[in-house]
mmCIF file of N, CA and C in Angstrom:
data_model
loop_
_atom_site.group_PDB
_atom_site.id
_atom_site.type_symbol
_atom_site.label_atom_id
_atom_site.label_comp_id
_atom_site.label_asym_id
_atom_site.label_seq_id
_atom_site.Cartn_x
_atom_site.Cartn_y
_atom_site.Cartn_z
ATOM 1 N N UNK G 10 -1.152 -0.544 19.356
ATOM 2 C CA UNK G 10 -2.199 -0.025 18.471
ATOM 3 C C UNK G 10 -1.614 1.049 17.566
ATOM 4 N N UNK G 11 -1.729 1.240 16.051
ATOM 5 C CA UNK G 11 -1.420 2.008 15.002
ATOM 6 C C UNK G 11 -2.520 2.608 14.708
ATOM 7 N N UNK G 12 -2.566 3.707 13.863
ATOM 8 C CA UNK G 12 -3.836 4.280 13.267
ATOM 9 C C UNK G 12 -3.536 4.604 12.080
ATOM 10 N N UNK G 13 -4.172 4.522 10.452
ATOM 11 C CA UNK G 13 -3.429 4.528 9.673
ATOM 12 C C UNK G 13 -4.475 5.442 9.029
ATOM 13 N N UNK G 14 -3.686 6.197 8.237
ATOM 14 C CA UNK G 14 -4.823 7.151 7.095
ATOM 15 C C UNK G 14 -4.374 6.805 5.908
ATOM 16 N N UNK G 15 -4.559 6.604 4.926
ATOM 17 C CA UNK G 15 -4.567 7.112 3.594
ATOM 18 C C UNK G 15 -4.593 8.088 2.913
ATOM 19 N N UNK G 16 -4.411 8.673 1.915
ATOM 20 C CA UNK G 16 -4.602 9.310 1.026
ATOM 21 C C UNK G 16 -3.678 9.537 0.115
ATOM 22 N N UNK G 17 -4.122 10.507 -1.460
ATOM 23 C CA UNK G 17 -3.534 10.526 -2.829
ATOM 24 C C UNK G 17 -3.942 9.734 -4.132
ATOM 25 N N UNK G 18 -5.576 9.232 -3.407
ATOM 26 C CA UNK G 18 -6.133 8.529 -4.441
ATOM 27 C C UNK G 18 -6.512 9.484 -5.158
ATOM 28 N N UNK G 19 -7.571 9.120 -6.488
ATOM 29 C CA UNK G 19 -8.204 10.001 -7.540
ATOM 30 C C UNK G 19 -8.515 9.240 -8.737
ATOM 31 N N UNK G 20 -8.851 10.264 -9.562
ATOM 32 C CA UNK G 20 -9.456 9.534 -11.000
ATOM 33 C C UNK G 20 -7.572 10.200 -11.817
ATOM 34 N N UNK G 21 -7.637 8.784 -12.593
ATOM 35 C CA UNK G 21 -6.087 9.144 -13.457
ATOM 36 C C UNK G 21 -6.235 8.557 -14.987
ATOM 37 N N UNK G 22 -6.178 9.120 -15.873
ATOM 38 C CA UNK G 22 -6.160 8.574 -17.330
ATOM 39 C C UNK G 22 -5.041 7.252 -17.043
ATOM 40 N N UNK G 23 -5.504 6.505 -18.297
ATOM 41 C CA UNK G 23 -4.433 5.227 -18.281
ATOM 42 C C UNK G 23 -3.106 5.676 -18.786
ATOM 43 N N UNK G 24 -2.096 5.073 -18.311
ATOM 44 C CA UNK G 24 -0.566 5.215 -18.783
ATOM 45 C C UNK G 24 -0.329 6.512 -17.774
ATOM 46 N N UNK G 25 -0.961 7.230 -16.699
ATOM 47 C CA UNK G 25 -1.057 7.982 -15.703
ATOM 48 C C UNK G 25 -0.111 7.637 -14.358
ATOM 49 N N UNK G 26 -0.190 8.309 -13.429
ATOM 50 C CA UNK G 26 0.729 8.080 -12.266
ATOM 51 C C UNK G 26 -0.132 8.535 -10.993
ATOM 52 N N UNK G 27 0.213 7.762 -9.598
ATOM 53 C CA UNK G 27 -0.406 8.565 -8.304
ATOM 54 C C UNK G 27 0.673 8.503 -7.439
ATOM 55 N N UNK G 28 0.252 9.134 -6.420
ATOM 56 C CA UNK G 28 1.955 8.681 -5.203
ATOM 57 C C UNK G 28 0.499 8.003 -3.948
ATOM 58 N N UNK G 29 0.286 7.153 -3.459
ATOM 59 C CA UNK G 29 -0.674 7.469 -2.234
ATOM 60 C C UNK G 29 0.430 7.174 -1.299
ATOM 61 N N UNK G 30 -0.278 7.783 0.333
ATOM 62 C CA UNK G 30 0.424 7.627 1.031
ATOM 63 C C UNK G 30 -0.442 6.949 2.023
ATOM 64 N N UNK G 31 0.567 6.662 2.981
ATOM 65 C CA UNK G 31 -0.425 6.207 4.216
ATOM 66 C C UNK G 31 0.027 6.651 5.546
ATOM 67 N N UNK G 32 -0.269 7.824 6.555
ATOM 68 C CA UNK G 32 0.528 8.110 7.562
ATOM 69 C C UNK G 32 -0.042 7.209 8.722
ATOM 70 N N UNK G 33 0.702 7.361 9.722
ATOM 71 C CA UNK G 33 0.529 6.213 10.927
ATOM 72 C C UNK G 33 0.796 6.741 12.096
ATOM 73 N N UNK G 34 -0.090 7.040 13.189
ATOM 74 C CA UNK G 34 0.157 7.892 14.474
ATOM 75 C C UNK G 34 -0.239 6.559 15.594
ATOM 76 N N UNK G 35 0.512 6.699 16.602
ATOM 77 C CA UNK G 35 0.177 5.461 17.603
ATOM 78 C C UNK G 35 1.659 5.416 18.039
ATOM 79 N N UNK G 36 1.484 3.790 17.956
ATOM 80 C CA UNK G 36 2.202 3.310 18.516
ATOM 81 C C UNK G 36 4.007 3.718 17.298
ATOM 82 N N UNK G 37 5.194 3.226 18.041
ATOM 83 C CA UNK G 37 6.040 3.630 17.226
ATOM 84 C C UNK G 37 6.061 2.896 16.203
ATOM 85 N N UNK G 38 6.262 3.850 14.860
ATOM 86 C CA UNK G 38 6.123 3.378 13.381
ATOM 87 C C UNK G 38 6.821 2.366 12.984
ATOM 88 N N UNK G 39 8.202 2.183 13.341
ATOM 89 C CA UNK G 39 9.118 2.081 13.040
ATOM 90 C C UNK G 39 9.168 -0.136 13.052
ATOM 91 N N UNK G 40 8.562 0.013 13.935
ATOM 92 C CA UNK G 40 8.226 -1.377 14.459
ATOM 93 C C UNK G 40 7.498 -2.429 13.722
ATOM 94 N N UNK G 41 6.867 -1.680 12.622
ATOM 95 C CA UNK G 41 5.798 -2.378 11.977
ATOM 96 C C UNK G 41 6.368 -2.606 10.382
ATOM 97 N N UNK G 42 6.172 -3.988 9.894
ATOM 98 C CA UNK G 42 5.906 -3.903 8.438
ATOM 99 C C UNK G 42 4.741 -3.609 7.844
ATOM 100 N N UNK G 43 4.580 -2.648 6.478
ATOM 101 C CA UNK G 43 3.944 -2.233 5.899
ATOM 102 C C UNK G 43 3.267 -2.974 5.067
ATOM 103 N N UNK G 44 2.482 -2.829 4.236
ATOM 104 C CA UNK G 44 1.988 -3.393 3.190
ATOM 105 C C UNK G 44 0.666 -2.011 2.397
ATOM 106 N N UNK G 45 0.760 -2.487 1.382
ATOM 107 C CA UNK G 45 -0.454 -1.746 0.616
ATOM 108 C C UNK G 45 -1.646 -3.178 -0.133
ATOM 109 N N UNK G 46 -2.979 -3.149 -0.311
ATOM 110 C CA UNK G 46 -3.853 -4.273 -0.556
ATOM 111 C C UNK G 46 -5.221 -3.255 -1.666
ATOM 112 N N UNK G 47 -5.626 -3.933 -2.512
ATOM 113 C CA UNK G 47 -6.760 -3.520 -2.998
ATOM 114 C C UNK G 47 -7.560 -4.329 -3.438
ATOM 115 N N UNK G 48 -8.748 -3.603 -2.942
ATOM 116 C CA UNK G 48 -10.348 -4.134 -3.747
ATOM 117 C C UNK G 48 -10.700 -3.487 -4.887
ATOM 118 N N UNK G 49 -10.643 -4.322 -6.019
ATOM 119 C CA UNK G 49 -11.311 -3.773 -7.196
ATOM 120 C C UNK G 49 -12.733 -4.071 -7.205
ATOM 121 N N UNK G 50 -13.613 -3.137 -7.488
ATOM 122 C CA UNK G 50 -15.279 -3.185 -8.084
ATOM 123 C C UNK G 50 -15.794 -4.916 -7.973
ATOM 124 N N UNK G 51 -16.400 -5.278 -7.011
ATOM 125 C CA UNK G 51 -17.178 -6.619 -7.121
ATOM 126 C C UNK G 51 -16.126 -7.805 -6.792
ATOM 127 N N UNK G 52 -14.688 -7.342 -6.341
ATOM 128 C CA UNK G 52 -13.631 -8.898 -6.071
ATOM 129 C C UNK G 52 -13.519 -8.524 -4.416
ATOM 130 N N UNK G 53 -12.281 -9.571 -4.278
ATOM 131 C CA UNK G 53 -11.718 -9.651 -2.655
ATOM 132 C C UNK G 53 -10.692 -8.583 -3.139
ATOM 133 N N UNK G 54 -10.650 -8.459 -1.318
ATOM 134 C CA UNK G 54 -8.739 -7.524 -1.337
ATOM 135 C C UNK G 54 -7.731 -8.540 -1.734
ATOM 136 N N UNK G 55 -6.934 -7.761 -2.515
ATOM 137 C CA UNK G 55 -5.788 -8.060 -2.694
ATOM 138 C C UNK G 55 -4.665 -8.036 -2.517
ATOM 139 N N UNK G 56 -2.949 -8.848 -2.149
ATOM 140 C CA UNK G 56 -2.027 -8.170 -2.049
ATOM 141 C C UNK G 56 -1.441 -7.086 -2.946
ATOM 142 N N UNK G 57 -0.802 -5.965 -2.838
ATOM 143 C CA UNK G 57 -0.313 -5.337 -3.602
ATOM 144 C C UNK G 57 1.430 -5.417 -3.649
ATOM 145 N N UNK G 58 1.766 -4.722 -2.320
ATOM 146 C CA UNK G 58 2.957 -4.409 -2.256
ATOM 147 C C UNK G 58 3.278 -4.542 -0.709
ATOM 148 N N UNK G 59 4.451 -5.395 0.002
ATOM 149 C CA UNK G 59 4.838 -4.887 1.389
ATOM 150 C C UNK G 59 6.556 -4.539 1.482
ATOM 151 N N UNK G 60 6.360 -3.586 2.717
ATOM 152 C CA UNK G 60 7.718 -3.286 2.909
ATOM 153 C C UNK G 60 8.041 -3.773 4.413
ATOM 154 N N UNK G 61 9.454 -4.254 4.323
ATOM 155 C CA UNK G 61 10.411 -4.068 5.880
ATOM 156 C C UNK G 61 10.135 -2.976 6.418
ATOM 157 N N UNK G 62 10.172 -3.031 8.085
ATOM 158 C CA UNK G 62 10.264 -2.319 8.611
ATOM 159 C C UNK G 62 11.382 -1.172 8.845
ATOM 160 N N UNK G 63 12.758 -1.327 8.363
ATOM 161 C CA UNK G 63 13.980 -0.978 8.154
ATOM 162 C C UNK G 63 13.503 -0.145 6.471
ATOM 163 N N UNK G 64 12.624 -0.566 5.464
ATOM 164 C CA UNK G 64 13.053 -0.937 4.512
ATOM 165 C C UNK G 64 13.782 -1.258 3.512
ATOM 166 N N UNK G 65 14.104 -2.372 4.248
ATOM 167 C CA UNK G 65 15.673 -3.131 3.110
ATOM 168 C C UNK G 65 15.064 -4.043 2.612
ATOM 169 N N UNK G 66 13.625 -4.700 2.549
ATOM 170 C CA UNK G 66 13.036 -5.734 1.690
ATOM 171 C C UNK G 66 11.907 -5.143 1.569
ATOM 172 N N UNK G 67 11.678 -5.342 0.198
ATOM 173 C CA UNK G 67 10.274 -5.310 -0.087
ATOM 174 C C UNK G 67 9.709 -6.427 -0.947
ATOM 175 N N UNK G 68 8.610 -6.263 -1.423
ATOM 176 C CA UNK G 68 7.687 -7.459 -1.955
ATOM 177 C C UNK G 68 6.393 -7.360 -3.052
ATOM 178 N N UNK G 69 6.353 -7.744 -3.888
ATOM 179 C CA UNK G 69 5.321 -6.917 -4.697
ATOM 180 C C UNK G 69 4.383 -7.618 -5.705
ATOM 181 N N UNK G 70 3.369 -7.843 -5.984
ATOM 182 C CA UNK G 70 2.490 -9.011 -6.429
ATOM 183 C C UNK G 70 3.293 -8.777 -7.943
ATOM 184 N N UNK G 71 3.142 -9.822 -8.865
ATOM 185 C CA UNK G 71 3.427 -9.860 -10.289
ATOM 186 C C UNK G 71 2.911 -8.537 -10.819
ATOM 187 N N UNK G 72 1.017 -8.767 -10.409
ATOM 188 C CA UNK G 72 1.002 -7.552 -11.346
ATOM 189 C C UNK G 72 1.030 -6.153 -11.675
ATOM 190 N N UNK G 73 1.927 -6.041 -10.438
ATOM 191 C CA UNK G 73 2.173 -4.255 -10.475
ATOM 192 C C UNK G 73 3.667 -4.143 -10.648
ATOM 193 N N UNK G 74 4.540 -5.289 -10.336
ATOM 194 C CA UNK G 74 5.846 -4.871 -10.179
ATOM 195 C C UNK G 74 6.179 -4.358 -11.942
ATOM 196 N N UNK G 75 7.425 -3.585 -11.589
ATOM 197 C CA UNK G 75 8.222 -3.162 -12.381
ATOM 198 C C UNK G 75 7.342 -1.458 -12.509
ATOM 199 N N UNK G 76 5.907 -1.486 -12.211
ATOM 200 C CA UNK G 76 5.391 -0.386 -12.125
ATOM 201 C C UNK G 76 5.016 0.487 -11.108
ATOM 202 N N UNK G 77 4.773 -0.615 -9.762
ATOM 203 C CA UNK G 77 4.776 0.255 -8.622
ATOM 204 C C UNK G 77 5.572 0.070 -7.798
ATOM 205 N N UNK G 78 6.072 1.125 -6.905
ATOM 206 C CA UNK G 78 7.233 1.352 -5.803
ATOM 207 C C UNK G 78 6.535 1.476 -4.260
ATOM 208 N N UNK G 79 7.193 0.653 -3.568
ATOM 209 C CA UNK G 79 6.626 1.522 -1.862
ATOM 210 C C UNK G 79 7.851 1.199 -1.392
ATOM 211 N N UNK G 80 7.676 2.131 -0.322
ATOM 212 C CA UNK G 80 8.897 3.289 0.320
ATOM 213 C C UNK G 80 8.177 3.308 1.652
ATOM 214 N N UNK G 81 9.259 3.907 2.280
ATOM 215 C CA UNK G 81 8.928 4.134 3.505
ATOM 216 C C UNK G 81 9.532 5.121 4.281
ATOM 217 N N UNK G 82 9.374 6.281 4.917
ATOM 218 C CA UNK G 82 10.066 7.347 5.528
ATOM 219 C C UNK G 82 9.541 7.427 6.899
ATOM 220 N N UNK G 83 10.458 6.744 8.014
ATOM 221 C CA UNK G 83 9.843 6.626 9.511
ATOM 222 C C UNK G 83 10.562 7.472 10.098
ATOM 223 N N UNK G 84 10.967 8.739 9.537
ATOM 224 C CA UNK G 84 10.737 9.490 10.580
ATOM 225 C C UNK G 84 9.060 10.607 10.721
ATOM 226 N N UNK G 85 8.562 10.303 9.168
ATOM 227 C CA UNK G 85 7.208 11.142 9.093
ATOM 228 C C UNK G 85 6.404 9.695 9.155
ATOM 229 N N UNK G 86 6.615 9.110 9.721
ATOM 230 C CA UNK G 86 5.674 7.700 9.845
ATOM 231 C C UNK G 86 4.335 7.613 9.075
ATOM 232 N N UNK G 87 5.485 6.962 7.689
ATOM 233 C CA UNK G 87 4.632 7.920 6.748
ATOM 234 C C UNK G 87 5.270 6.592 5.437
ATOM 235 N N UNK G 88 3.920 5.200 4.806
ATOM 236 C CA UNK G 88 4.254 4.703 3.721
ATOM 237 C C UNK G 88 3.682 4.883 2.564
ATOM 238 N N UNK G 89 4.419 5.010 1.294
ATOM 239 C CA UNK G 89 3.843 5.019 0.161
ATOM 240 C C UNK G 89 4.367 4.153 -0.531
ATOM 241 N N UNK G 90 3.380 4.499 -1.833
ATOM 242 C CA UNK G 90 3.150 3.824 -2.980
ATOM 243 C C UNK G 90 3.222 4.743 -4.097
ATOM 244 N N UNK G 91 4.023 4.509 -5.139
ATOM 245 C CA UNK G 91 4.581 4.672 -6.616
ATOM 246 C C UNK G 91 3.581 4.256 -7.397
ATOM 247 N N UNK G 92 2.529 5.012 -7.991
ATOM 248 C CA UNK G 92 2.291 3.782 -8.850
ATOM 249 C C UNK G 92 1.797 4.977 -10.402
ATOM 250 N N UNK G 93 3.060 3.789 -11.444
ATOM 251 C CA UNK G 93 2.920 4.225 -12.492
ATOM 252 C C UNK G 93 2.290 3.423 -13.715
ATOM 253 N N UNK G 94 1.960 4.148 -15.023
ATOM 254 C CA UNK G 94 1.759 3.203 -15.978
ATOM 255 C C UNK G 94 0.497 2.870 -15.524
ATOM 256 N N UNK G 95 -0.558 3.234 -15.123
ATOM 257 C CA UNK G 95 -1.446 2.912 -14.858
ATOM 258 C C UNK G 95 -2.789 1.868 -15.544
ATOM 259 N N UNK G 96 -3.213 1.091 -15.273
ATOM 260 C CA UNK G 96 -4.359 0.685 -16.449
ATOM 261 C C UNK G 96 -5.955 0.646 -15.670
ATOM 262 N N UNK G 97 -6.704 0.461 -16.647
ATOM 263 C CA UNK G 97 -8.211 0.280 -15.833
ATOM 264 C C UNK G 97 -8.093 -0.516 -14.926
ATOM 265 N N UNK G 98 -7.802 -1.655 -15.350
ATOM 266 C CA UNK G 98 -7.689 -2.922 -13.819
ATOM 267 C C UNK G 98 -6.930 -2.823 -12.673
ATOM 268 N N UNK G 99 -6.305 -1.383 -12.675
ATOM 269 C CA UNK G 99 -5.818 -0.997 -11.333
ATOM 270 C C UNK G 99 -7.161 -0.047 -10.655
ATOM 271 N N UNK G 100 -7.981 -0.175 -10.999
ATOM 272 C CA UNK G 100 -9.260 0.567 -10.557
ATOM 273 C C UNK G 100 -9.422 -0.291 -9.217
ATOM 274 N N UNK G 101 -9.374 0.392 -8.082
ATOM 275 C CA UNK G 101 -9.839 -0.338 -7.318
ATOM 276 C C UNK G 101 -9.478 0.242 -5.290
ATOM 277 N N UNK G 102 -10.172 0.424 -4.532
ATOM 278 C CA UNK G 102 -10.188 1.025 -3.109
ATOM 279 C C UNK G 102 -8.442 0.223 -2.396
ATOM 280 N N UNK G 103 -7.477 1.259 -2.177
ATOM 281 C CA UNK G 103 -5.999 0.803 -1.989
ATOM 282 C C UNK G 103 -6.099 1.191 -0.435
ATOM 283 N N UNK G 104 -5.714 0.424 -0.015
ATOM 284 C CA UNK G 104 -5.795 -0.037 1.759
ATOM 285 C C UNK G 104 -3.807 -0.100 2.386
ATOM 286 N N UNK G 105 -3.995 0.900 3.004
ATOM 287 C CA UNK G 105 -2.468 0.246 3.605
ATOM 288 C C UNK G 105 -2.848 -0.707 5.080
ATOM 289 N N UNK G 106 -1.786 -1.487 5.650
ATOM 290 C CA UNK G 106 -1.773 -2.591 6.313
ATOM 291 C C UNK G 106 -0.532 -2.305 6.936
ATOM 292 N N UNK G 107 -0.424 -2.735 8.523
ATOM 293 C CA UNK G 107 0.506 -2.916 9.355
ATOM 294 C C UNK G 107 0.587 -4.222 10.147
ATOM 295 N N UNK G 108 1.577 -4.711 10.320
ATOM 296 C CA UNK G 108 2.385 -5.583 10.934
ATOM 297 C C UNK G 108 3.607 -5.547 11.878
ATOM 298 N N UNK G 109 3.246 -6.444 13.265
ATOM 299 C CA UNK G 109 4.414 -6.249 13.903
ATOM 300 C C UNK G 109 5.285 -7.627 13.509
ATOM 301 N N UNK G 110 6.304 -7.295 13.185
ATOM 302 C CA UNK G 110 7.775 -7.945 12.111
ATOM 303 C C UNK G 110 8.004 -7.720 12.256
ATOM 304 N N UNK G 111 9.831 -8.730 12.427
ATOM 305 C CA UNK G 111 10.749 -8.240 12.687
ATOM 306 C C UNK G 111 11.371 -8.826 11.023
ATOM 307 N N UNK G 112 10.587 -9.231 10.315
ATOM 308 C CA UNK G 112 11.096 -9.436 8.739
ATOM 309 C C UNK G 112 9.948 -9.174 7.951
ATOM 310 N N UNK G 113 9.344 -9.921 6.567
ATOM 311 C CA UNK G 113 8.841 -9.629 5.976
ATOM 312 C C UNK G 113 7.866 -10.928 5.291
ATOM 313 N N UNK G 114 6.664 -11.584 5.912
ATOM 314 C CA UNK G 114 6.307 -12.825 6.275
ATOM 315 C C UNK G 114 5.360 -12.564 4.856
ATOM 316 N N UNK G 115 5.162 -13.986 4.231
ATOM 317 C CA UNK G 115 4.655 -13.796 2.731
ATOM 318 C C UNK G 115 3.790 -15.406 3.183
ATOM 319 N N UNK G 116 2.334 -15.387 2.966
ATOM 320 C CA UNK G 116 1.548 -14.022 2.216
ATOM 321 C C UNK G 116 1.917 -12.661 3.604
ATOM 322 N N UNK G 117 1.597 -11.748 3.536
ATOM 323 C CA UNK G 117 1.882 -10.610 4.184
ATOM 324 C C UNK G 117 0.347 -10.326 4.951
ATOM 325 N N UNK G 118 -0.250 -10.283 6.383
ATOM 326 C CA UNK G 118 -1.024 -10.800 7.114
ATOM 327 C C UNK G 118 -0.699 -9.604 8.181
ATOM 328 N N UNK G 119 -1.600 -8.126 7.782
ATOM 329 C CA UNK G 119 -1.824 -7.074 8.690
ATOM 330 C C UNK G 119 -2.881 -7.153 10.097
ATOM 331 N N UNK G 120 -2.238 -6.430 10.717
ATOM 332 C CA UNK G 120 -2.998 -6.869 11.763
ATOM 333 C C UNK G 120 -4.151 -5.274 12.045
ATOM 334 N N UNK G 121 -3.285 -4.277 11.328
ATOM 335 C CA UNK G 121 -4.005 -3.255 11.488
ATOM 336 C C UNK G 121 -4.524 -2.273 10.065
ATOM 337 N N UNK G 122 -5.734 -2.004 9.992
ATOM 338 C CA UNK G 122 -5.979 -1.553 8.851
ATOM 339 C C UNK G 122 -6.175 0.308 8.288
ATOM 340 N N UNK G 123 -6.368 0.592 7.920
ATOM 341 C CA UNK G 123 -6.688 2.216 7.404
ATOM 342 C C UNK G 123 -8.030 1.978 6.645
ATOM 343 N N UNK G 124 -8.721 3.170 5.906
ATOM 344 C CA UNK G 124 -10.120 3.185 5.760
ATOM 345 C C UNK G 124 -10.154 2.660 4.232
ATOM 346 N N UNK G 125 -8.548 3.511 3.857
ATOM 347 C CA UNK G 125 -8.333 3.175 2.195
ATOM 348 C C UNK G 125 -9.331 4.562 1.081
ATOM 349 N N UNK G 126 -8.392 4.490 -0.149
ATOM 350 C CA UNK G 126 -8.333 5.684 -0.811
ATOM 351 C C UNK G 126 -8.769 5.178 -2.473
ATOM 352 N N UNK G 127 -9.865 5.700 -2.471
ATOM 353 C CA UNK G 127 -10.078 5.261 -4.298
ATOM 354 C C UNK G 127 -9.242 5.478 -5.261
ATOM 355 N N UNK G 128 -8.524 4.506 -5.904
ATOM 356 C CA UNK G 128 -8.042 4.683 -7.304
ATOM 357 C C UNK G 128 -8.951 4.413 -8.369
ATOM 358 N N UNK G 129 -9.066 5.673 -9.137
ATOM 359 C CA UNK G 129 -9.962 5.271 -10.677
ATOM 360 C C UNK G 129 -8.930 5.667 -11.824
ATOM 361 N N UNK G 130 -9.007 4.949 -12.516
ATOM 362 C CA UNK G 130 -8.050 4.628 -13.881
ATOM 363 C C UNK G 130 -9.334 4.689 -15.033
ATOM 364 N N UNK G 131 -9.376 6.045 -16.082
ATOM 365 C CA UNK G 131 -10.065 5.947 -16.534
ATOM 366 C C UNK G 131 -10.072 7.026 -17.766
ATOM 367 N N UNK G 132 -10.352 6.764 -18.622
ATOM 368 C CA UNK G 132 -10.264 8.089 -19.501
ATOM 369 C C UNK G 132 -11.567 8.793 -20.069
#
């Protein structure tokens, strides 16, 4: 069992930046692949971004790459997310996700969730 928090959401003008994070107390961190997922206003969740548990692979939907980053620092059992360049259609409740992996399985299929942190993109 993991427990995951969020936070570092907010309201951000477009072409803006956030860092969110997601810390993780439980079981050992280290064990799990990551992922980040969002619901925008009235859709399903979505993939966003996942990482290795090592992180030496990561993974990232079309439409954020080149703009958002996730990382991972297990000794503060502790994942984030980069996310720059922002636009309205990144408006939307960002959820991190855990997995026990020993690689990085696509689609990416958490077994444990967090409450998740509002992103508003807006001017």
């Amino acid at each position: 069992q993991v427990q995951l928090v969020e936070s570092g959401g907010g309201l951000v003008q477009p072409g803006g930046s956030l860092r969110l994070s997601c810390a993780a107390s439980g079981r050992t961190f280290s064990i799990y692949a990551m992922g980040w997922f969002r619901q925008p206003p009235g859709k399903e969740r979505e993939f966003v971004a996942a990482i290795s548990r090592s992180g030496g692979s990561t993974l990232y939907a079309d439409s954020v790459k080149g703009r958002f980053t996730i990382s991972r620092d297990n000794d503060k059992n502790t994942v984030y997310l980069q996310t720059n360049s922002l636009k309205p259609e990144d408006t939307a409740v960002y959820y991190c996700g855990a997995a026990v992996s020993t690689g990085l399985p696509y689609p990416f299929s958490p077994g444990f969730w967090g409450q998740g942190t509002q992103v508003t993109v807006s001017s």
